[in-house]
CSV table of C-alpha atoms and ligand atoms in Angstrom, one decimal:
chain,number,residue,atom,x,y,z
A,1,MET,CA,100.3,131.8,39.3
A,2,PHE,CA,98.6,128.4,39.5
A,3,TYR,CA,95.5,128.1,37.4
A,4,ASP,CA,92.5,125.8,37.5
A,5,ARG,CA,93.1,122.0,37.7
A,6,GLU,CA,90.0,122.0,39.9
A,7,ARG,CA,88.8,118.5,39.1
A,8,GLU,CA,92.3,117.0,39.7
A,9,LEU,CA,92.6,118.8,43.0
A,10,GLU,CA,89.2,117.7,44.0
A,11,LYS,CA,90.2,114.1,43.3
A,12,LEU,CA,93.4,114.4,45.2
A,13,ASN,CA,91.7,115.9,48.2
A,14,GLU,CA,89.1,113.1,48.1
A,15,VAL,CA,91.9,110.5,48.2
A,16,TYR,CA,93.5,112.6,51.0
A,17,SER,CA,90.4,112.2,53.1
A,18,TYR,CA,90.3,108.4,52.9
A,19,PRO,CA,91.5,106.7,56.1
A,20,GLY,CA,94.7,104.7,55.8
A,21,SER,CA,97.3,104.7,53.1
A,22,SER,CA,96.8,105.3,49.4
A,23,PHE,CA,99.2,104.9,46.5
A,24,LEU,CA,98.5,107.4,43.7
A,25,VAL,CA,100.0,107.9,40.3
A,26,ILE,CA,99.9,111.2,38.4
A,27,TYR,CA,101.1,110.8,34.9
A,28,GLY,CA,101.1,112.7,31.7
A,29,ARG,CA,103.5,114.0,29.1
A,30,ARG,CA,106.4,116.3,30.0
A,31,ARG,CA,105.5,119.9,30.6
A,32,VAL,CA,101.8,119.3,31.0
A,33,GLY,CA,101.8,120.6,34.6
A,34,LYS,CA,102.3,117.6,36.9
A,35,THR,CA,104.9,119.1,39.2
A,36,ALA,CA,102.9,122.3,39.4
A,37,LEU,CA,99.8,120.3,40.4
A,38,ALA,CA,101.6,118.2,43.0
A,39,ARG,CA,103.1,121.3,44.6
A,40,GLU,CA,99.8,123.0,44.6
A,41,PHE,CA,98.3,120.0,46.3
A,42,LEU,CA,101.0,119.9,49.0
A,43,LYS,CA,100.3,123.5,50.0
A,44,GLY,CA,99.1,123.7,53.6
A,45,LYS,CA,99.5,120.0,54.1
A,46,GLN,CA,102.0,118.0,56.1
A,47,GLY,CA,104.0,116.7,53.1
A,48,LEU,CA,107.3,116.1,51.4
A,49,TYR,CA,108.5,116.6,47.9
A,50,PHE,CA,111.3,114.5,46.5
A,51,PHE,CA,112.6,114.9,43.0
A,52,VAL,CA,114.1,111.8,41.6
A,53,GLY,CA,117.1,113.1,39.7
A,54,GLU,CA,119.2,110.7,37.8
A,55,LYS,CA,122.0,110.7,40.4
A,56,ASP,CA,123.5,108.4,43.0
A,57,GLU,CA,121.3,107.1,45.7
A,58,ALA,CA,123.7,108.8,48.2
A,59,LEU,CA,123.3,112.2,46.6
A,60,LEU,CA,119.5,111.9,46.5
A,61,LEU,CA,119.4,110.8,50.1
A,62,GLU,CA,121.4,114.0,51.1
A,63,GLU,CA,118.6,116.1,49.5
A,64,TYR,CA,115.8,114.0,50.9
A,65,SER,CA,117.3,114.1,54.4
A,66,ARG,CA,117.4,117.9,54.2
A,67,GLU,CA,113.7,118.0,53.1
A,68,VAL,CA,112.7,115.8,56.0
A,69,GLU,CA,114.8,117.9,58.3
A,70,GLU,CA,113.2,121.1,57.1
A,71,ARG,CA,109.6,120.0,57.0
A,72,LEU,CA,109.2,117.5,59.8
A,73,SER,CA,111.8,118.3,62.4
A,74,ASP,CA,109.3,120.0,64.7
A,75,HIS,CA,107.4,116.8,64.9
A,76,LEU,CA,110.4,114.5,65.4
A,77,PRO,CA,111.5,113.4,68.9
A,78,PRO,CA,115.2,114.4,69.3
A,79,TYR,CA,116.4,110.8,69.3
A,80,VAL,CA,115.1,110.2,65.8
A,81,ARG,CA,117.7,110.6,63.1
A,82,SER,CA,116.6,112.2,59.9
A,83,LYS,CA,119.7,111.1,58.0
A,84,PHE,CA,119.1,108.0,55.9
A,85,SER,CA,121.6,105.6,54.5
A,86,SER,CA,119.3,104.0,52.0
A,87,LEU,CA,116.0,104.7,50.2
A,88,GLU,CA,114.5,101.7,52.0
A,89,GLU,CA,115.3,103.3,55.3
A,90,LEU,CA,113.7,106.5,54.2
A,91,VAL,CA,110.5,104.8,53.1
A,92,GLU,CA,110.3,102.8,56.2
A,93,PHE,CA,110.7,106.0,58.2
A,94,LEU,CA,107.9,107.7,56.3
A,95,LEU,CA,105.5,104.8,56.7
A,96,ASP,CA,106.2,104.7,60.4
A,97,PHE,CA,106.0,108.4,60.9
A,98,SER,CA,102.6,108.5,59.3
A,99,ARG,CA,101.1,106.1,61.9
A,100,GLU,CA,100.6,109.2,64.0
A,101,GLY,CA,99.0,111.3,61.3
A,102,ARG,CA,98.5,111.9,57.7
A,103,LEU,CA,101.5,112.5,55.5
A,104,VAL,CA,101.7,113.2,51.8
A,105,VAL,CA,104.9,112.1,50.0
A,106,VAL,CA,105.6,113.0,46.4
A,107,PHE,CA,108.2,111.3,44.3
A,108,ASP,CA,108.5,113.4,41.1
A,109,GLU,CA,109.9,111.7,38.0
A,110,PHE,CA,109.4,108.4,39.8
A,111,GLN,CA,110.4,106.4,36.7
A,112,ASN,CA,114.0,107.5,37.3
A,113,PHE,CA,114.4,105.1,40.1
A,114,ARG,CA,114.9,102.6,37.4
A,115,THR,CA,118.3,104.0,36.7
A,116,VAL,CA,119.1,105.1,40.3
A,117,LYS,CA,118.4,101.9,42.0
A,118,PRO,CA,116.4,99.2,40.1
A,119,SER,CA,115.9,97.1,43.2
A,120,PHE,CA,114.1,99.9,45.0
A,121,PHE,CA,110.8,98.9,43.3
A,122,SER,CA,110.7,95.6,45.0
A,123,SER,CA,111.8,96.9,48.4
A,124,LEU,CA,109.1,99.6,48.1
A,125,GLN,CA,106.6,96.9,47.4
A,126,ARG,CA,107.7,94.8,50.3
A,127,LEU,CA,107.6,97.8,52.8
A,128,TRP,CA,104.3,99.1,51.4
A,129,ASP,CA,102.6,95.7,51.7
A,130,GLU,CA,103.9,95.2,55.2
A,131,LYS,CA,103.1,98.6,56.6
A,132,LYS,CA,100.3,100.4,54.7
A,133,GLU,CA,97.5,99.0,56.8
A,134,THR,CA,98.9,100.7,59.9
A,135,SER,CA,100.0,103.9,58.4
A,136,ASN,CA,98.4,107.0,56.9
A,137,LEU,CA,100.6,107.7,54.0
A,138,VAL,CA,99.4,109.3,50.7
A,139,LEU,CA,102.2,108.2,48.4
A,140,ILE,CA,102.2,110.0,45.0
A,141,ALA,CA,104.4,108.8,42.2
A,142,VAL,CA,104.6,111.4,39.4
A,143,GLY,CA,105.8,110.2,36.0
A,144,SER,CA,106.5,111.8,32.6
A,145,TYR,CA,107.2,108.8,30.4
A,146,VAL,CA,103.8,107.4,30.0
A,147,GLY,CA,105.0,104.1,28.6
A,148,MET,CA,107.5,103.6,31.4
A,149,ILE,CA,105.1,104.5,34.2
A,150,LYS,CA,102.7,102.0,32.8
A,151,ARG,CA,105.3,99.3,32.6
A,152,ILE,CA,106.4,99.9,36.2
A,153,PHE,CA,102.8,99.6,37.6
A,154,MET,CA,100.8,97.6,35.1
A,155,ASP,CA,103.2,94.9,34.0
A,156,ARG,CA,102.4,91.7,35.9
A,157,LYS,CA,106.0,90.8,36.1
A,158,GLU,CA,106.9,94.1,37.9
A,159,PRO,CA,107.0,94.2,41.7
A,160,LEU,CA,104.7,97.2,42.0
A,161,PHE,CA,102.0,95.7,39.8
A,162,GLY,CA,98.6,96.1,41.3
A,163,ARG,CA,99.7,98.4,44.1
A,164,VAL,CA,98.3,101.7,42.7
A,165,ASP,CA,94.9,102.7,44.1
A,166,GLU,CA,94.2,105.8,42.0
A,167,TRP,CA,95.4,107.0,38.6
A,168,ILE,CA,95.3,110.6,37.5
A,169,LYS,CA,96.1,111.2,33.9
A,170,LEU,CA,96.9,114.9,33.5
A,171,ARG,CA,95.8,116.3,30.2
A,172,PRO,CA,96.3,119.7,28.7
A,173,PHE,CA,93.7,122.4,29.5
A,174,ASP,CA,90.6,122.0,27.4
A,175,PHE,CA,89.8,124.8,24.9
A,176,TRP,CA,87.7,126.9,27.3
A,177,THR,CA,90.1,126.7,30.3
A,178,ALA,CA,93.0,127.6,27.9
A,179,TRP,CA,91.0,130.6,26.7
A,180,LYS,CA,90.3,131.8,30.3
A,181,PHE,CA,93.9,131.2,31.2
A,182,VAL,CA,95.3,133.2,28.3
A,183,ARG,CA,92.7,135.9,28.8
A,184,SER,CA,93.9,136.3,32.4
A,185,LEU,CA,97.3,137.1,30.9
A,186,ILE,CA,96.7,139.2,27.8
A,187,ASP,CA,94.0,140.6,25.6
A,188,VAL,CA,93.5,138.3,22.6
A,189,ASN,CA,90.5,138.2,20.3
A,190,PRO,CA,88.7,134.8,19.9
A,191,LYS,CA,89.7,134.3,16.3
A,192,ASP,CA,93.4,134.7,17.0
A,193,PHE,CA,93.0,132.5,20.1
A,194,VAL,CA,91.6,129.6,18.0
A,195,GLU,CA,94.6,130.0,15.7
A,196,LEU,CA,97.1,130.0,18.6
A,197,TYR,CA,95.3,127.1,20.3
A,198,SER,CA,95.5,125.0,17.2
A,199,ALA,CA,99.3,125.2,17.5
A,200,LEU,CA,99.9,125.3,21.2
A,201,GLY,CA,97.0,123.2,22.4
A,202,GLY,CA,96.0,123.5,26.0
A,203,MET,CA,99.5,123.3,27.4
A,204,PRO,CA,99.9,125.9,30.2
A,205,ARG,CA,103.6,126.1,29.7
A,206,TYR,CA,103.2,126.9,25.9
A,207,LEU,CA,100.3,129.2,26.4
A,208,LEU,CA,102.6,131.3,28.6
A,209,TYR,CA,104.5,132.2,25.4
A,210,VAL,CA,101.5,134.1,24.1
A,211,PRO,CA,102.0,137.2,26.1
A,212,ARG,CA,105.6,137.3,25.0
A,213,TYR,CA,105.3,136.6,21.3
A,214,TYR,CA,101.8,137.9,20.4
A,215,SER,CA,101.2,141.5,19.7
A,216,GLY,CA,98.1,141.4,17.6
A,217,ASN,CA,99.4,139.1,14.8
A,218,THR,CA,99.2,135.3,15.2
A,219,LEU,CA,101.4,134.4,12.2
A,220,GLU,CA,104.1,136.6,13.7
A,221,ALA,CA,103.7,134.9,17.0
A,222,LEU,CA,103.9,131.4,15.5
A,223,TRP,CA,107.0,132.4,13.5
A,224,GLY,CA,108.7,133.4,16.8
A,225,ILE,CA,107.5,130.4,18.8
A,226,PHE,CA,108.1,127.6,16.2
A,227,PHE,CA,110.1,128.6,13.1
A,228,ASP,CA,112.6,131.3,13.9
A,229,GLU,CA,116.2,130.2,14.5
A,230,PHE,CA,115.8,130.7,18.2
A,231,ALA,CA,112.2,129.6,18.4
A,232,PRO,CA,111.7,128.0,21.9
A,233,LEU,CA,109.4,125.2,20.6
A,234,ARG,CA,111.3,124.3,17.4
A,235,GLU,CA,112.9,121.3,19.1
A,236,GLU,CA,110.2,120.7,21.6
A,237,GLY,CA,108.6,117.6,20.1
A,238,LEU,CA,112.0,115.9,19.9
A,239,ASN,CA,112.9,116.8,23.4
A,240,VAL,CA,109.6,115.6,24.8
A,241,LEU,CA,109.2,112.4,22.8
A,242,LYS,CA,112.6,111.0,22.0
A,243,LEU,CA,113.3,109.6,25.5
A,244,GLU,CA,109.8,108.2,25.6
A,245,PHE,CA,110.3,106.1,22.6
A,246,GLY,CA,113.9,105.2,23.2
A,247,ARG,CA,115.8,103.4,20.4
A,248,PHE,CA,112.8,103.0,18.2
A,249,TYR,CA,111.8,106.7,18.1
A,250,ARG,CA,112.3,107.1,14.3
A,251,ALA,CA,109.6,104.6,13.4
A,252,HIS,CA,107.2,106.2,15.9
A,253,PHE,CA,108.0,109.6,14.6
A,254,SER,CA,107.4,108.5,11.0
A,255,ILE,CA,104.0,107.3,11.9
A,256,LEU,CA,103.1,110.4,13.9
A,257,GLU,CA,104.3,112.5,11.0
A,258,ALA,CA,102.2,110.6,8.5
A,259,VAL,CA,99.1,111.0,10.6
A,260,SER,CA,99.7,114.7,11.1
A,261,LEU,CA,99.8,115.0,7.3
A,262,GLY,CA,96.4,113.4,6.9
A,263,HIS,CA,97.2,109.8,6.3
A,264,VAL,CA,94.9,108.4,8.9
A,265,THR,CA,94.1,104.7,8.1
A,266,PRO,CA,96.6,101.9,8.5
A,267,LYS,CA,96.7,101.4,4.7
A,268,GLU,CA,97.4,105.1,4.1
A,269,ILE,CA,100.1,105.2,6.7
A,270,SER,CA,101.7,102.1,5.3
A,271,ASP,CA,101.7,103.6,1.8
A,272,LYS,CA,103.1,106.8,3.1
A,273,THR,CA,105.9,105.4,5.3
A,274,GLY,CA,106.7,102.3,3.3
A,275,MET,CA,106.4,100.2,6.5
A,276,LYS,CA,104.6,96.9,6.2
A,277,LEU,CA,100.9,96.9,7.2
A,278,LEU,CA,101.5,94.5,10.0
A,279,THR,CA,104.3,96.6,11.4
A,280,VAL,CA,102.2,99.8,11.1
A,281,GLY,CA,99.4,98.0,13.0
A,282,LYS,CA,101.7,97.1,15.8
A,283,TYR,CA,103.0,100.7,16.1
A,284,LEU,CA,99.5,102.2,15.9
A,285,SER,CA,98.3,100.0,18.7
A,286,GLU,CA,101.3,100.9,20.8
A,287,LEU,CA,100.9,104.6,20.1
A,288,THR,CA,97.2,104.5,20.9
A,289,ASN,CA,96.9,102.1,23.9
A,290,HIS,CA,100.3,102.2,25.5
A,291,PHE,CA,101.6,105.7,24.9
A,292,GLU,CA,98.2,107.4,24.3
A,293,TYR,CA,99.6,109.8,21.7
A,294,LEU,CA,97.1,108.7,19.1
A,295,THR,CA,93.4,108.5,19.3
A,296,LYS,CA,91.4,106.0,17.3
A,297,GLU,CA,88.2,107.4,15.9
A,298,VAL,CA,85.3,105.7,14.2
A,299,PRO,CA,82.3,107.2,12.5
A,300,VAL,CA,79.8,108.2,15.3
A,301,THR,CA,77.2,105.7,14.1
A,302,GLU,CA,79.6,102.7,14.1
A,303,ASN,CA,80.4,100.3,16.9
A,304,PRO,CA,84.0,101.0,17.9
A,305,LEU,CA,84.6,97.4,18.8
A,306,LYS,CA,83.4,96.0,15.6
A,307,THR,CA,83.9,98.4,12.8
A,308,ARG,CA,86.9,98.4,10.5
A,309,ARG,CA,86.3,102.0,9.5
A,310,VAL,CA,88.9,103.6,11.7
A,311,ALA,CA,90.9,106.8,11.5
A,312,TYR,CA,93.8,107.9,13.7
A,313,ARG,CA,94.6,111.3,14.9
A,314,ILE,CA,97.2,112.8,17.1
A,315,SER,CA,95.6,113.4,20.5
A,316,ASP,CA,97.6,116.4,21.5
A,317,GLU,CA,97.0,119.6,19.5
A,318,PHE,CA,100.6,120.7,20.0
A,319,PHE,CA,102.2,117.5,18.7
A,320,ASN,CA,99.7,117.5,15.8
A,321,PHE,CA,101.0,121.0,14.8
A,322,TRP,CA,104.6,120.3,15.5
A,323,PHE,CA,104.8,117.1,13.4
A,324,ARG,CA,102.8,118.7,10.5
A,325,PHE,CA,104.7,121.9,10.2
A,326,VAL,CA,108.0,121.7,12.1
A,327,TYR,CA,109.2,118.1,12.1
A,328,HIS,CA,108.0,117.5,8.5
A,329,ASN,CA,110.1,120.5,7.4
A,330,TYR,CA,113.1,120.0,9.5
A,331,THR,CA,115.7,120.0,6.7
A,332,ALA,CA,114.0,122.8,4.8
A,333,LEU,CA,113.9,124.9,7.9
A,334,GLU,CA,117.6,124.8,8.1
A,335,GLU,CA,118.0,125.8,4.5
A,336,ASP,CA,115.2,128.2,3.8
A,337,PRO,CA,113.0,129.0,6.7
A,338,GLY,CA,111.3,131.8,4.7
A,339,LYS,CA,110.0,129.3,2.1
A,340,VAL,CA,108.8,126.9,4.8
A,341,PHE,CA,106.9,129.8,6.4
A,342,GLU,CA,105.3,130.8,3.1
A,343,ARG,CA,103.9,127.3,2.7
A,344,PHE,CA,102.8,127.2,6.2
A,345,LYS,CA,100.8,130.4,5.8
A,346,ALA,CA,99.0,128.9,2.8
A,347,GLU,CA,98.1,125.6,4.6
A,348,PHE,CA,97.4,127.0,8.1
A,349,PRO,CA,93.8,128.1,7.6
A,350,ALA,CA,92.7,124.6,6.6
A,351,PHE,CA,94.6,123.2,9.5
A,352,VAL,CA,92.8,125.6,11.9
A,353,GLY,CA,89.5,124.5,10.3
A,354,LYS,CA,90.2,120.9,11.4
A,355,THR,CA,91.0,122.1,15.0
A,356,TYR,CA,87.8,124.1,14.9
A,357,GLU,CA,85.8,121.0,14.0
A,358,ARG,CA,87.2,119.2,17.1
A,359,ILE,CA,86.4,122.2,19.3
A,360,ALA,CA,82.9,122.2,17.8
A,361,VAL,CA,82.4,118.5,18.8
A,362,GLU,CA,83.2,119.5,22.4
A,363,PHE,CA,81.0,122.5,22.2
A,364,VAL,CA,78.0,120.3,21.0
A,365,ARG,CA,78.7,117.9,23.9
A,366,ARG,CA,78.2,120.8,26.3
A,367,LEU,CA,75.2,122.2,24.4
A,368,ASP,CA,71.6,121.8,25.5
A,369,LEU,CA,70.0,120.3,22.5
A,370,GLY,CA,66.7,119.5,24.2
A,371,PHE,CA,67.8,115.8,24.4
A,372,ARG,CA,70.7,114.0,26.0
A,373,PRO,CA,72.7,112.5,23.1
A,374,GLU,CA,74.0,109.0,23.4
A,375,ARG,CA,76.8,109.8,21.2
A,376,VAL,CA,78.4,113.0,19.7
A,377,GLY,CA,81.1,112.9,17.1
A,378,MET,CA,82.1,113.1,13.4
A,379,TRP,CA,80.7,110.9,10.7
A,380,TRP,CA,82.2,109.9,7.4
A,381,HIS,CA,81.6,107.4,4.7
A,382,LYS,CA,83.1,107.0,1.2
A,383,GLY,CA,84.4,110.6,1.0
A,384,LYS,CA,81.4,112.2,2.5
A,385,GLU,CA,81.7,113.8,5.9
A,386,ILE,CA,79.4,115.3,8.5
A,387,ASP,CA,81.4,117.4,11.0
A,388,VAL,CA,79.2,116.9,14.1
A,389,VAL,CA,76.4,114.4,14.7
A,390,ALA,CA,74.6,114.1,18.0
A,391,TYR,CA,71.9,111.5,18.5
A,392,ASP,CA,69.7,109.4,20.8
A,393,ARG,CA,67.0,107.0,19.8
A,394,LYS,CA,64.5,109.7,18.8
A,395,ASN,CA,66.6,112.7,17.9
A,396,VAL,CA,69.4,113.6,15.5
A,397,ALA,CA,71.2,116.9,15.4
A,398,LEU,CA,73.7,117.6,12.6
A,399,PHE,CA,76.2,120.4,12.2
A,400,GLU,CA,78.4,121.7,9.4
A,401,VAL,CA,81.5,123.5,10.8
A,402,LYS,CA,83.0,126.3,8.9
A,403,TRP,CA,86.2,128.2,9.8
A,404,ARG,CA,84.9,131.2,7.7
A,405,ASP,CA,82.5,134.1,8.1
A,406,LEU,CA,79.2,133.3,6.4
A,407,GLY,CA,76.5,135.5,5.2
A,408,LEU,CA,72.9,134.4,5.2
A,409,ARG,CA,72.9,133.1,1.6
A,410,ASP,CA,76.1,131.1,2.2
A,411,ALA,CA,74.6,129.7,5.3
A,412,ARG,CA,71.5,128.5,3.5
A,413,LYS,CA,73.6,126.8,0.9
A,414,VAL,CA,75.6,125.0,3.6
A,415,LEU,CA,72.4,123.9,5.3
A,416,LYS,CA,70.9,122.6,2.0
A,417,SER,CA,73.9,120.5,1.3
A,418,LEU,CA,73.9,119.2,4.9
A,419,GLU,CA,70.3,118.1,4.5
A,420,ARG,CA,71.2,116.2,1.4
A,421,LYS,CA,74.1,114.4,3.2
A,422,ALA,CA,71.8,113.5,6.0
A,423,GLU,CA,70.1,111.0,3.7
A,424,LEU,CA,73.2,108.9,3.9
A,425,LEU,CA,73.0,108.5,7.7
A,426,PRO,CA,71.7,105.3,9.1
A,427,LEU,CA,69.8,107.1,11.9
A,428,LYS,CA,66.1,107.4,12.5
A,429,GLY,CA,64.3,110.1,14.4
A,430,ASP,CA,63.6,113.9,14.3
A,431,TYR,CA,66.4,115.6,12.4
A,432,ARG,CA,67.6,119.1,13.2
A,433,PHE,CA,70.3,120.9,11.2
A,434,GLY,CA,72.8,123.4,12.3
A,435,ILE,CA,75.9,125.4,11.5
A,436,ILE,CA,78.9,126.3,13.6
A,437,ALA,CA,80.8,129.0,11.7
A,438,ARG,CA,83.5,131.4,12.6
A,439,GLY,CA,81.2,134.3,12.0
A,440,LEU,CA,77.6,134.0,11.1
A,441,GLU,CA,75.3,136.8,9.9
A,442,ASP,CA,71.6,136.8,10.9
A,443,LYS,CA,71.8,133.9,13.3
A,444,GLU,CA,68.5,135.0,14.7
A,445,GLU,CA,66.8,134.6,11.3
A,446,LEU,CA,68.1,131.0,10.9
A,447,ARG,CA,67.1,130.1,14.5
A,448,LYS,CA,63.6,131.4,13.8
A,449,GLU,CA,63.4,128.9,10.9
A,450,GLY,CA,64.4,126.1,13.3
A,451,PHE,CA,68.1,125.8,12.5
A,452,LEU,CA,70.8,125.5,15.1
A,453,ALA,CA,73.0,128.5,14.4
A,454,PHE,CA,76.2,129.4,16.2
A,455,ASP,CA,79.4,131.2,15.6
A,456,LEU,CA,82.7,131.6,17.5
A,457,GLY,CA,81.1,134.2,19.8
A,458,ASP,CA,78.6,131.6,21.1
A,459,LEU,CA,81.3,128.9,21.2
A,460,ILE,CA,83.8,130.8,23.3
A,461,ARG,CA,81.4,131.9,26.0
A,462,PRO,CA,82.0,130.0,29.2
A,463,ARG,CA,79.9,126.9,29.3
A,464,PRO,CA,78.8,124.7,32.1
A,465,GLN,CA,80.9,121.5,32.5
A,466,ARG,CA,79.9,118.5,30.6
A,467,PRO,CA,76.9,117.0,32.3
A,468,SER,CA,77.8,114.4,34.9
A,469,PRO,CA,76.4,110.9,34.3
A,470,LEU,CA,75.1,111.0,37.9
A,471,SER,CA,72.9,114.1,37.5
B,1,ADP,N1,97.9,124.9,36.5
B,1,ADP,C1,98.9,125.7,36.0
B,1,ADP,N2,98.7,127.0,36.1
B,1,ADP,C2,99.6,127.9,35.6
B,1,ADP,N3,100.8,127.5,35.1
B,1,ADP,C3,101.0,126.2,35.0
B,1,ADP,C4,100.1,125.2,35.5
B,1,ADP,N4,100.6,124.0,35.2
B,1,ADP,C5,101.8,124.2,34.7
B,1,ADP,N5,102.1,125.5,34.5
B,1,ADP,C6,103.3,126.1,33.9
B,1,ADP,O1,103.8,125.1,33.0
B,1,ADP,C7,105.2,124.8,33.4
B,1,ADP,C8,105.4,123.3,33.3
B,1,ADP,O2,104.7,122.6,34.3
B,1,ADP,P1,105.3,121.5,35.1
B,1,ADP,O3,104.5,121.3,36.3
B,1,ADP,O4,106.8,121.7,35.3
B,1,ADP,O5,105.1,120.3,34.0
B,1,ADP,P2,105.6,118.7,34.2
B,1,ADP,O6,105.9,118.5,35.6
B,1,ADP,O7,104.3,118.0,33.8
B,1,ADP,O8,106.7,118.5,33.2
B,1,ADP,C9,105.3,125.3,34.8
B,1,ADP,O9,106.6,125.9,35.1
B,1,ADP,C10,104.3,126.5,34.9
B,1,ADP,O10,104.9,127.6,34.4
B,2,MG,MG1,107.8,117.9,36.4
């Protein structure tokens, strides 16, 4: 059953309503749900779905001719042939056909044309430029290899450069959507869900393993999904990323592994991997800007364009987990999976704590603080950290995040130390202090005293969307 993707569908329908032709790209990593989204969008519309397998042009055209036959034959005058002898002929037909009415055409795994018929990109460009003004085609190129898709459409030397009207980057579900999705399948408590989410992320495909592997114990479920001899996701990171990086995948993997282990600055990564700082810089920039597998973070009070205080993290929760616990232990997993799992059990709570901090940042972004923050994020300086800081010119709200159950006395201690750390912040305004714990006793008491006090129960409740900049 198809779930959510409301904003993406809204965007697609908006483009669908524009007069004339549009060229759209849907991209995102393998398994994130691009094909599912494209198929959902096609429902109830006059449209065609073409999968670009790595085959001969002739074989592809056989399939494509059949699809045209099945879906459009009622609208074709009998003298029109729906057998095509080249991809160019097919595209020309589609552009001409859509003169009379709107037609959606999806090419899934579009980047594969590179191996099927490299010259197709320039013929597509020629036909598109010539005919798009008079036709009503919504052309959707779906692509899994982020780097490759960008090269095809964003490189000035490539024929299709500048032809794309709209880009949709498909991301995993956010924490709240993932929660609702899983809850629609199986009964899970919020604490276990946070643990599962910190390994599976918001990937619908991976979350579908929860009903199969989870029966009340998250460690057992993760063992079955990631570590066991037949675990379905044990090789997943390799399968998804190897083709993306091509020949140089080992270097990219080393960097991602180092980051997942907590080496987050260029210097630390260079020390850990033994690569030269300059080389590390090159890879980091590629992994961040081109492939988008890393996110560059700066302390929330710093100017991202000027500061040198940067830290990298793996953007995708699943990859973060996989590199940290599976890839890092590959050899050991072959030899002694039991030992790997023991170590994993010891390190996992702290790992979940980090995930909980990121969820907390998103939670605070959605929270009504009584002011609209200019920025929300983490802050750190010389070994001191504040988990969430939200501020505008007059107000500052600070939170300590704890993946633990806190009693009232613990909570007060945490708040006291937060107040001390606040003195290090270069921010003026009215300060408020808060806690986001896993469980929090006597929240009401703390709130009466003016603190912002939340636990997982508050966090997991469905929230309104992030406020739109237009409202
Ligand atoms: N929105 C969704 N709702 C429910 N399940 C989904 C959704 N998106 C993806 N899936 C599941 O994840 C699997 C992988 O999605 P798919 O569209 O094939 O990914 P991609 O094309 O990006 O590699 C699908 O087979 C489906 O089971
Ligand atoms: Mg697909």
